[in-house]
Amino acid sequence: MSGIVGYVGNRSSQEILIHGLKNLEYRGYDSAGIAVSNEKTIEVRREKGQIQDLEASLQLDPILKGNLGIGHTRWASHGTPSVTNSHPLSDTNGKYFVVHNGIIENYRELRKGLVADGVDFQTDTDTEVIPHLLAKYDTGNYLDTVRQVLPLLKGSFALAIMCSTYPNTIIAISQENPLIVGFGLKEGFLASDISALLPYTKEIYPIKNNEIAMLTSERITIETLDGEPIHPKKVLIEWDQEEIDLHEYDYFMLKEIMEQPKTIKKTLEGKIKNSHVRIAELEPLLNQYEFHHFEKIDIVGNGTSYHSGMVGKKVMEQLFRIPVEVHISSEFSNEHGHLSNRNLVIVLSQSGETADSLSALKEAKRNDCVTIAITNKKRSNIARIADYMLLTNAGPELAVAATKAYTSQITSLILLTIFLSQHSDKTNAYDYTELLDALVQLPDVVEQTLIMTQDAIDSFAQVTNDQDHLFLIGRGLDYVLALEGALKLQEVAYLHADAYAAGEVKHGTMALITPGVPVIALATQAHLRGKLVSNIRELKTREAFVVGVTTVGDDAVGEVVDQVLYIPEAHPYLMPIVAAIPLQLLAYYAGTVRGYNVDRPRNLAKSLTVE
Ligand code: F6R
């Protein structure tokens, strides 16, 4: 969601800000704006819609050229998407200019107080209180003023601020909401995430809670809120520009689907040796706790990460002799059962910044649970706060819809399951050799699946073009897969897709089955196929149009469905990965055939930093 960029140096800031904002587009937004300073004057331009609209407006009616500026893509949370509500926002006299990500939770009280002082608010945003507070508490010293105001703000927020009386300085804050400083030669950069910095620098410093960063072309200084200087430990970005380029693809979503053989290989890299799973970053966990210390495992996540967690739960509970529960993060952070140091809480988050998952993690920590983050972002808040971290290593995922993140999360969860079992007596007797071999083969199997299914799915997507509703059914792990397939179709094809445990359809949903209604029946779990075939027959009796997804060699499903799609067979625990490929492709082709921008579905954002 919303993105922040900033630049100070000797180049024209406008180009760098626009370019940076384009690299943050994937986060999702509905308006964009920049403020530029030529060290005398600050000028602002904001537009509703795409960055191209902002660019067009700047071309048609240019603003001043300057070497310092801040920019923002806004994903509306308080107030509709409009030019007025977009950032940068300023105080009445146009002294302070602010771009903001996150939520100011106490903005209503603050606004009330400011209105009582006579301030005339221009927007419906929570952000607008900030420039007005800066104006109210202005001490004449920029940094001091910011210091006065920060303690008044409650919530999680990242801020970049400009001040007309200090036109060569940007002040930046990152309070539970990411903001990264980039170091150049006599220049400084700011961005919500590293994809905006990749073309300019590889040296970064993620600003931490209770720190203030000041950027001028001469230097970047970091201090604590109390004024203690911090010597920022620069870190090197591991991702390359090459990884965030589209190459020959029209959309990142397809690029990321096709990358999965490679990304799964990266997730597995260095972790399987001599028929053993080694996860170096989790060794300290087992040095500190014997596995039998834990009485329960709780897995939390949202959306696709929640679905990966459901797969993890189903696998873990078959192998461990302790209960495993999976929770939607936003529910867990508010209500949960008894928690203690004997709960191992696993937080799944691709971005590592999802506010609901961050809250769930904090709740787990408040209750003394031992926490592991499984994330794709090493320097995210969730990675930082969790006791232990397992990196999925899937590389940047820029399409809003998660694809490679999902398959890498499940791969990580299975690695983690085996790793924990190797150190436990609370496991069921299970020979991992077959599963380990299957994991090693998995990248090739996924590659084969892409080759086998891409064309068939493309043509199936063309014929679903006139459908508004679709059902997916499955049993066991296939039910979880159905949920994930439905989510993808909703997100990128705006298709009303619903997932059901196959046995459940007859308990109500059957009333919706009329002749021709498309149903995708997932049949990858050989031991559940017999009952699934009966469920398909029930649907066929009502003349649904059923497409079966099953493994090569199975004849039973092909006999009862209208169309069948064969995929390679892998270990049953890995089928939610293999069979996700055709479902991801279906969502992609169904979205593109309808003419949608599948990378940036309406109303959605990549990294949801509000609860
Ligand atoms: C769906 C999707 C979302 C995310 C969810 C959690 O395609 O991308 O449902 O999975 O918002 O995001 P992370 O994993 O970043 O916490």
XYZ file of C-alpha atoms and ligand atoms in Angstrom:
627
model
C 0.000 0.000 0.000
C 1.042 3.669 0.050
C 4.641 4.346 -0.885
C 7.134 7.047 0.048
C 10.193 8.249 -1.857
C 12.619 11.088 -1.178
C 15.704 12.528 -2.821
C 18.348 15.106 -2.040
C 21.502 15.609 -4.110
C 22.582 17.357 -7.233
C 20.319 15.714 -9.766
C 16.828 16.829 -10.690
C 14.649 15.391 -7.955
C 11.471 15.211 -10.050
C 12.757 12.445 -12.336
C 14.129 10.421 -9.438
C 10.930 10.769 -7.434
C 8.742 9.738 -10.374
C 10.990 6.825 -11.202
C 11.026 5.733 -7.554
C 7.244 5.972 -7.329
C 6.942 3.799 -10.439
C 9.023 1.145 -8.728
C 6.622 1.281 -5.781
C 3.507 1.052 -7.981
C 3.187 -2.662 -7.243
C 2.280 -1.837 -3.640
C -1.088 -0.533 -4.865
C -2.308 3.098 -4.864
C -5.003 5.370 -6.187
C -3.322 8.790 -6.286
C 0.199 10.170 -6.348
C 2.012 13.393 -5.610
C 5.390 15.052 -5.220
C 6.832 18.143 -3.515
C 10.015 19.638 -4.960
C 12.307 22.281 -3.464
C 14.786 24.483 -5.318
C 16.125 25.604 -1.941
C 13.964 28.732 -2.087
C 10.475 27.582 -2.851
C 8.589 24.316 -2.474
C 6.053 23.341 -5.096
C 3.587 20.464 -4.949
C 1.732 18.506 -7.617
C -0.809 15.779 -6.872
C -3.081 13.751 -9.114
C -5.740 11.102 -8.645
C -5.145 7.878 -10.600
C -1.909 6.526 -11.982
C 1.622 7.920 -11.900
C 1.243 8.426 -15.648
C -1.513 10.929 -14.822
C 0.856 12.772 -12.510
C 3.557 12.723 -15.183
C 1.152 14.029 -17.813
C 0.092 16.821 -15.505
C 3.749 17.752 -14.856
C 4.462 17.767 -18.569
C 1.469 19.895 -19.369
C 2.071 22.330 -16.563
C 5.622 21.921 -15.179
C 6.540 22.782 -11.602
C 9.890 24.240 -10.529
C 13.063 22.205 -10.975
C 14.924 21.394 -7.790
C 17.384 18.970 -6.235
C 15.324 17.936 -3.237
C 11.885 16.420 -2.945
C 9.510 13.872 -1.517
C 6.878 11.778 -3.266
C 3.993 9.519 -2.379
C 1.579 6.976 -3.795
C -1.569 6.903 -1.681
C -3.809 3.895 -1.069
C -6.913 5.494 0.388
C -7.717 4.520 3.970
C -9.167 7.742 5.451
C -11.039 9.733 2.814
C -11.788 8.769 -0.774
C -9.128 8.653 -3.498
C -9.016 12.281 -4.689
C -6.528 15.028 -5.508
C -7.446 16.816 -2.280
C -6.758 13.800 -0.072
C -3.512 12.848 -1.804
C -0.110 13.654 -0.361
C 2.064 15.699 0.182
C -0.179 17.620 2.577
C 0.727 20.908 4.185
C -0.296 23.250 6.983
C -2.381 26.362 6.323
C 0.633 28.616 5.682
C 2.409 26.072 3.495
C 5.471 25.734 5.719
C 5.527 21.984 6.369
C 4.939 19.320 3.714
C 4.303 15.758 4.776
C 3.948 12.374 3.091
C 2.744 9.577 5.316
C 2.210 5.813 5.279
C 0.295 4.050 8.019
C -2.393 5.291 10.358
C -2.459 8.031 12.984
C -4.789 6.232 15.360
C -5.559 9.258 17.536
C -6.119 11.653 14.639
C -9.735 12.345 15.628
C -8.752 13.800 19.018
C -5.839 15.665 17.477
C -8.066 17.066 14.769
C -10.679 18.143 17.318
C -8.028 20.055 19.247
C -6.690 21.720 16.107
C -10.192 22.646 14.903
C -10.807 24.224 18.328
C -7.648 26.269 17.695
C -9.235 27.512 14.472
C -7.434 25.278 11.975
C -9.365 24.811 8.743
C -8.905 21.234 7.536
C -8.852 20.667 3.796
C -8.943 16.870 3.653
C -10.592 13.812 5.217
C -7.240 12.196 5.932
C -5.647 11.268 9.235
C -2.358 12.630 7.822
C -3.414 16.270 7.708
C -3.106 16.632 11.485
C 0.682 16.255 11.134
C 1.541 19.423 9.152
C -0.932 21.386 11.286
C 0.665 20.073 14.486
C 4.114 20.964 13.141
C 2.842 24.490 12.483
C 1.228 24.663 15.929
C 4.318 23.529 17.834
C 6.801 25.328 15.559
C 9.830 26.358 17.649
C 11.628 27.924 14.710
C 13.966 24.931 14.682
C 12.849 22.222 12.213
C 14.253 19.220 14.077
C 13.049 20.445 17.469
C 9.593 21.006 16.068
C 9.435 17.470 14.726
C 10.602 16.239 18.132
C 7.777 18.126 19.832
C 5.148 16.611 17.580
C 6.203 12.949 17.332
C 5.196 12.001 20.894
C 1.696 13.303 20.154
C 1.153 10.793 17.352
C -0.187 7.316 18.089
C -0.162 4.490 15.584
C 2.247 3.085 13.061
C 3.613 5.535 10.555
C 6.416 6.389 8.196
C 6.875 10.080 7.444
C 8.960 12.215 5.119
C 8.788 15.914 5.891
C 9.957 19.084 4.133
C 10.061 22.559 5.639
C 10.161 25.820 3.674
C 12.604 27.448 6.096
C 15.004 24.480 5.853
C 14.687 23.851 2.137
C 17.785 21.659 1.915
C 16.723 19.042 4.489
C 14.300 16.133 4.533
C 13.359 14.641 7.890
C 12.222 11.028 7.927
C 10.620 8.836 10.601
C 9.784 5.151 10.587
C 7.555 4.047 13.447
C 6.497 0.399 12.916
C 6.137 1.246 9.225
C 9.088 0.766 6.910
C 11.211 3.586 5.541
C 14.707 3.081 4.227
C 17.527 5.547 3.709
C 19.774 5.014 0.680
C 23.317 6.377 0.593
C 24.776 7.905 -2.596
C 27.749 10.109 -3.352
C 26.686 13.520 -2.072
C 23.100 12.394 -2.324
C 20.555 10.674 -0.165
C 17.462 8.652 -0.965
C 14.391 7.558 0.925
C 11.968 4.818 0.026
C 9.342 2.579 1.569
C 11.114 -0.397 0.105
C 14.265 -1.230 -1.702
C 12.749 -1.697 -5.153
C 12.662 2.108 -5.478
C 16.351 2.380 -4.529
C 17.839 -0.381 -6.677
C 18.675 1.839 -9.687
C 20.555 4.316 -7.459
C 22.300 2.642 -4.584
C 22.934 -0.676 -2.900
C 23.851 0.834 0.475
C 20.898 1.291 2.733
C 19.841 1.753 6.327
C 16.301 0.877 7.455
C 15.289 3.631 9.903
C 14.236 2.139 13.229
C 11.515 3.029 15.710
C 12.358 6.103 17.796
C 14.937 7.342 15.315
C 14.935 10.512 13.239
C 16.830 10.650 9.949
C 17.942 13.967 8.444
C 18.966 14.010 4.823
C 20.910 16.799 3.104
C 23.140 16.509 0.041
C 26.144 16.778 2.367
C 25.233 14.136 4.903
C 22.681 11.759 6.286
C 22.426 11.816 10.066
C 20.413 9.578 12.299
C 19.548 10.409 15.898
C 17.323 8.958 18.550
C 14.244 10.950 19.508
C 16.281 12.164 22.506
C 19.039 13.483 20.274
C 21.593 10.700 20.782
C 23.581 10.288 17.539
C 23.343 6.884 15.883
C 26.034 5.573 13.591
C 23.961 3.825 10.977
C 25.229 0.398 10.094
C 24.884 0.369 6.324
C 23.579 -2.830 4.797
C 23.928 -4.013 1.244
C 20.846 -4.794 -0.843
C 21.035 -8.366 -2.119
C 18.371 -7.953 -4.807
C 19.344 -6.812 -8.305
C 17.650 -4.451 -10.711
C 17.449 -7.447 -13.039
C 15.087 -9.156 -10.577
C 12.606 -6.315 -10.675
C 12.571 -5.950 -14.477
C 9.722 -7.415 -16.519
C 12.004 -8.899 -19.204
C 9.874 -10.490 -21.932
C 6.691 -10.621 -19.821
C 3.703 -8.312 -20.015
C 2.978 -8.686 -16.315
C 4.947 -9.445 -13.172
C 2.301 -11.980 -12.199
C 3.152 -14.249 -15.134
C 6.873 -13.641 -14.673
C 6.566 -14.657 -11.018
C 4.462 -17.742 -11.815
C 7.075 -18.850 -14.352
C 9.929 -18.194 -11.909
C 8.684 -20.764 -9.410
C 11.014 -23.641 -10.329
C 13.890 -21.234 -9.661
C 12.459 -19.670 -6.510
C 11.601 -23.023 -4.924
C 15.168 -24.099 -5.629
C 16.369 -20.950 -3.822
C 14.116 -21.734 -0.856
C 15.608 -25.226 -0.642
C 19.204 -24.123 -1.292
C 21.654 -25.367 1.318
C 18.916 -26.830 3.504
C 18.955 -30.517 2.531
C 22.172 -32.411 3.145
C 22.758 -36.126 3.619
C 19.049 -36.866 3.948
C 18.741 -34.240 6.649
C 17.238 -30.791 6.814
C 19.579 -28.143 8.189
C 18.284 -24.681 8.885
C 21.234 -22.769 10.283
C 19.164 -19.753 11.332
C 16.930 -21.984 13.485
C 19.703 -23.947 15.228
C 19.669 -21.438 18.128
C 15.970 -22.206 18.670
C 16.725 -25.850 19.285
C 19.759 -24.993 21.380
C 17.469 -23.048 23.651
C 14.385 -25.279 23.647
C 13.972 -29.012 23.245
C 11.046 -29.585 20.899
C 9.145 -31.389 23.686
C 9.057 -28.018 25.496
C 6.288 -26.959 23.117
C 2.716 -27.996 23.835
C 1.141 -26.408 20.803
C 2.022 -24.805 17.484
C 0.047 -21.809 16.261
C 0.448 -20.588 12.705
C -0.788 -17.103 11.770
C -1.073 -15.291 8.455
C -3.440 -13.418 6.168
C -4.828 -14.178 2.730
C -2.467 -16.369 0.772
C -0.091 -16.619 3.736
C -3.008 -17.957 5.781
C -3.604 -20.589 3.097
C 0.073 -21.615 3.188
C -0.358 -21.853 6.953
C -3.368 -24.167 6.475
C -1.195 -26.474 4.378
C 1.514 -26.275 7.064
C -1.019 -27.178 9.755
C -2.318 -30.203 7.845
C 1.198 -31.528 7.301
C 2.467 -30.752 10.806
C -0.482 -32.294 12.590
C 0.024 -35.547 10.745
C 3.640 -35.668 11.849
C 3.672 -34.080 15.296
C 1.918 -35.359 18.367
C 0.990 -31.890 19.564
C -1.952 -29.776 18.387
C -1.345 -27.377 15.515
C -3.778 -24.534 14.924
C -3.858 -22.005 12.118
C -5.281 -18.517 12.623
C -6.143 -15.499 10.507
C -3.777 -12.886 11.942
C -6.433 -10.215 12.446
C -8.508 -12.640 14.510
C -5.584 -13.975 16.516
C -4.408 -10.530 17.563
C -7.792 -9.850 19.183
C -8.978 -13.238 20.411
C -7.154 -16.479 21.052
C -6.970 -19.319 23.503
C -4.486 -19.686 26.320
C -0.935 -18.771 25.275
C 2.345 -19.224 27.086
C 5.998 -19.882 26.573
C 4.952 -23.401 25.550
C 3.314 -22.150 22.352
C 5.487 -21.985 19.271
C 3.948 -19.275 17.086
C 4.865 -19.200 13.405
C 4.036 -15.952 11.602
C 3.831 -16.181 7.823
C 4.216 -12.966 5.869
C 5.763 -12.429 2.466
C 6.186 -8.688 3.007
C 7.002 -8.958 6.689
C 5.035 -5.726 7.143
C 1.369 -6.788 7.182
C -0.131 -4.895 10.109
C -2.520 -7.706 11.119
C 0.330 -10.211 11.268
C 2.579 -7.743 13.055
C -0.118 -7.274 15.730
C -0.556 -11.039 16.019
C 3.193 -11.413 16.481
C 3.224 -8.743 19.194
C 0.307 -10.420 20.916
C 2.213 -13.725 20.863
C 5.300 -12.019 22.280
C 3.257 -10.279 24.986
C 2.138 -13.767 26.047
C 5.725 -15.120 26.151
C 5.292 -17.393 23.139
C 8.356 -18.427 21.189
C 8.017 -16.911 17.721
C 9.338 -17.719 14.257
C 8.777 -15.443 11.250
C 8.668 -17.070 7.835
C 9.119 -14.140 5.494
C 10.540 -13.017 2.184
C 11.892 -9.760 3.634
C 14.895 -10.122 5.854
C 14.807 -6.571 7.189
C 11.080 -6.266 7.732
C 9.448 -5.428 11.051
C 8.071 -8.956 11.436
C 11.526 -10.445 10.805
C 13.046 -8.037 13.299
C 10.528 -8.597 16.081
C 10.183 -12.388 15.858
C 12.607 -14.424 17.961
C 13.727 -16.441 14.938
C 13.466 -15.992 11.216
C 13.291 -18.354 8.279
C 13.773 -16.534 4.984
C 11.786 -17.839 2.005
C 14.308 -16.409 -0.485
C 11.779 -16.065 -3.298
C 13.200 -12.747 -4.528
C 11.081 -9.626 -5.041
C 7.388 -10.320 -5.632
C 5.930 -7.283 -7.369
C 2.516 -8.454 -8.585
C -0.094 -7.774 -5.916
C -1.308 -11.381 -6.075
C 1.044 -13.705 -4.251
C 2.213 -16.671 -6.342
C 5.865 -17.533 -5.804
C 5.551 -16.349 -2.201
C 2.891 -19.028 -1.617
C 4.911 -21.924 -3.037
C 8.049 -20.797 -1.198
C 6.149 -20.461 2.074
C 4.793 -24.011 1.812
C 8.253 -25.285 0.894
C 9.653 -23.488 3.956
C 6.929 -24.887 6.206
C 7.657 -28.425 5.055
C 11.389 -27.888 5.602
C 10.609 -26.529 9.058
C 8.370 -29.517 9.846
C 11.108 -31.975 8.956
C 13.717 -29.906 10.780
C 11.670 -29.853 13.985
C 10.814 -33.548 13.726
C 14.484 -34.457 13.463
C 14.871 -33.011 16.950
C 11.752 -34.375 18.511
C 10.279 -37.356 20.205
C 6.807 -35.861 19.934
C 6.468 -37.035 16.357
C 4.703 -39.917 14.730
C 7.000 -42.498 13.227
C 7.566 -41.230 9.728
C 10.242 -41.959 7.179
C 11.261 -38.640 5.643
C 13.408 -40.094 2.904
C 10.624 -40.075 0.348
C 9.519 -36.541 1.234
C 13.097 -35.245 1.130
C 13.665 -36.841 -2.278
C 10.421 -35.330 -3.494
C 11.492 -31.889 -2.226
C 14.738 -32.137 -4.160
C 12.763 -33.046 -7.304
C 10.146 -30.350 -6.713
C 11.638 -27.547 -8.885
C 11.701 -29.934 -11.877
C 8.168 -31.129 -11.205
C 6.951 -27.526 -11.056
C 8.774 -26.790 -14.323
C 7.077 -29.793 -15.926
C 3.686 -28.636 -14.602
C 4.163 -25.206 -16.164
C 4.956 -26.826 -19.508
C 2.055 -29.289 -19.296
C -0.667 -26.861 -18.233
C 0.025 -23.369 -19.584
C -1.679 -23.728 -22.998
C -4.613 -25.776 -21.735
C -5.297 -23.246 -18.988
C -5.011 -20.343 -21.412
C -7.755 -21.865 -23.606
C -9.933 -22.771 -20.599
C -9.646 -19.173 -19.362
C -10.901 -17.919 -22.745
C -14.087 -20.006 -22.423
C -14.750 -18.850 -18.861
C -14.802 -15.262 -20.100
C -18.601 -15.012 -19.924
C -18.889 -16.628 -16.488
C -19.448 -14.597 -13.335
C -19.392 -17.437 -10.808
C -17.160 -20.427 -10.360
C -16.791 -23.041 -7.637
C -13.714 -24.957 -6.571
C -13.963 -28.111 -4.517
C -11.445 -30.446 -2.920
C -10.834 -32.656 0.080
C -7.979 -32.455 2.589
C -5.042 -30.517 1.179
C -7.044 -30.025 -2.022
C -9.605 -28.032 -0.049
C -6.871 -25.584 1.025
C -5.734 -25.428 -2.567
C -9.306 -24.641 -3.610
C -9.355 -21.700 -1.179
C -6.137 -20.337 -2.644
C -7.354 -20.846 -6.229
C -10.589 -19.001 -5.427
C -8.707 -16.103 -3.829
C -6.515 -15.718 -6.930
C -9.557 -15.698 -9.248
C -11.334 -13.119 -7.095
C -8.292 -10.875 -6.932
C -7.138 -10.708 -10.505
C -10.130 -11.829 -12.614
C -12.809 -10.229 -10.375
C -14.645 -13.531 -10.708
C -16.940 -14.622 -7.926
C -15.066 -17.799 -7.094
C -15.928 -19.813 -3.981
C -14.120 -22.765 -2.484
C -15.762 -25.639 -0.629
C -14.694 -28.811 1.066
C -16.132 -31.236 -1.498
C -18.270 -33.102 1.026
C -19.837 -29.858 2.212
C -21.466 -28.790 -1.077
C -24.507 -31.008 -0.523
C -25.117 -29.280 2.816
C -26.342 -26.062 1.195
C -24.319 -24.777 -1.735
C -25.819 -27.415 -4.030
C -28.817 -25.061 -4.335
C -26.612 -22.771 -6.415
C -25.656 -25.488 -8.886
C -27.585 -24.972 -12.114
C -26.812 -26.351 -15.592
C -23.484 -25.098 -16.949
C -22.130 -23.613 -13.677
C -18.343 -24.140 -13.801
C -16.797 -26.193 -11.004
C -13.117 -27.046 -10.689
C -12.676 -30.320 -8.821
C -9.203 -30.760 -7.360
C -8.237 -34.395 -7.053
C -4.533 -34.486 -6.271
C -4.827 -36.510 -3.050
C -5.033 -40.114 -4.210
C -6.405 -41.431 -0.891
C -9.371 -39.025 -1.033
C -10.193 -39.462 -4.703
C -12.922 -42.105 -4.308
C -15.120 -39.832 -2.186
C -14.348 -36.845 -4.380
C -15.539 -38.757 -7.446
C -18.878 -39.324 -5.668
C -19.105 -35.585 -4.974
C -18.388 -34.841 -8.637
C -21.180 -37.233 -9.659
C -23.601 -35.320 -7.396
C -22.645 -32.121 -9.224
C -22.921 -33.729 -12.643
C -26.445 -34.890 -11.793
C -27.271 -31.160 -11.497
C -25.506 -30.570 -14.858
C -22.620 -28.469 -13.551
C -19.705 -28.114 -15.962
C -16.915 -29.838 -14.060
C -13.212 -29.529 -14.821
C -11.106 -32.052 -12.928
C -7.490 -31.471 -11.951
C -5.801 -34.762 -11.244
C -2.460 -36.475 -11.559
C -1.147 -38.326 -14.599
C -2.216 -41.977 -14.459
C -5.534 -41.437 -12.692
C -8.537 -42.508 -14.814
C -11.285 -42.261 -12.226
C -11.699 -38.472 -12.354
C -11.434 -38.239 -16.150
C -14.440 -40.548 -16.468
C -16.842 -38.336 -14.537
C -15.846 -34.773 -15.490
C -16.451 -32.687 -18.612
C -12.813 -31.765 -19.001
C -9.698 -33.007 -17.253
C -6.328 -31.422 -16.685
C -3.457 -33.735 -15.830
C -0.533 -32.603 -13.720
C 2.557 -34.543 -12.630
C 2.329 -36.582 -9.460
C 4.514 -35.590 -6.506
C 4.493 -36.455 -2.802
C 0.938 -35.753 -1.499
C 2.255 -33.026 0.851
C 3.771 -31.229 -2.125
C 0.678 -31.372 -4.325
C -0.645 -28.016 -2.957
C 2.449 -26.527 -4.594
C 2.283 -28.448 -7.876
C -1.462 -28.003 -8.351
C -1.299 -24.305 -7.448
C 0.446 -23.698 -10.783
C -2.594 -24.271 -13.055
C -4.805 -22.306 -10.649
C -2.417 -19.342 -10.663
C -2.261 -19.525 -14.456
C -6.055 -19.700 -14.648
C -6.395 -16.533 -12.565
C -3.767 -14.816 -14.711
C -5.356 -15.724 -18.062
C -8.909 -15.152 -16.811
C -7.816 -11.669 -15.638
C -5.992 -10.749 -18.830
C -8.729 -12.064 -21.141
C -11.133 -9.752 -19.321
C -8.726 -6.885 -19.961
C -7.674 -6.267 -16.343
C -4.308 -5.107 -15.090
C -3.548 -8.316 -13.193
C -0.525 -6.822 -11.469
C -2.554 -4.109 -9.813
C -6.071 -5.309 -9.073
C -8.559 -2.643 -8.072
C -8.781 -1.725 -4.370
C -5.897 -4.014 -3.391
C -2.432 -3.256 -2.080
C 0.646 -5.413 -1.828
C 1.728 -4.751 1.682
C -1.140 -3.928 4.016
C 0.319 -1.801 6.756
C -3.034 -0.916 8.338
C -5.176 -3.219 10.467
C -3.180 -12.682 -2.151
C -2.282 -11.857 -1.398
C -2.673 -11.456 -0.021
C -1.478 -11.595 0.929
C -1.852 -11.072 2.320
C -0.720 -11.252 3.307
O -2.684 -12.962 -3.426
O -1.236 -11.493 -1.862
O -3.767 -12.181 0.421
O -1.118 -12.946 0.983
O -2.170 -9.709 2.235
O 0.430 -10.605 2.895
P 1.835 -10.944 3.534
O 2.176 -12.339 3.166
O 2.783 -9.947 2.927
O 1.681 -10.769 5.007
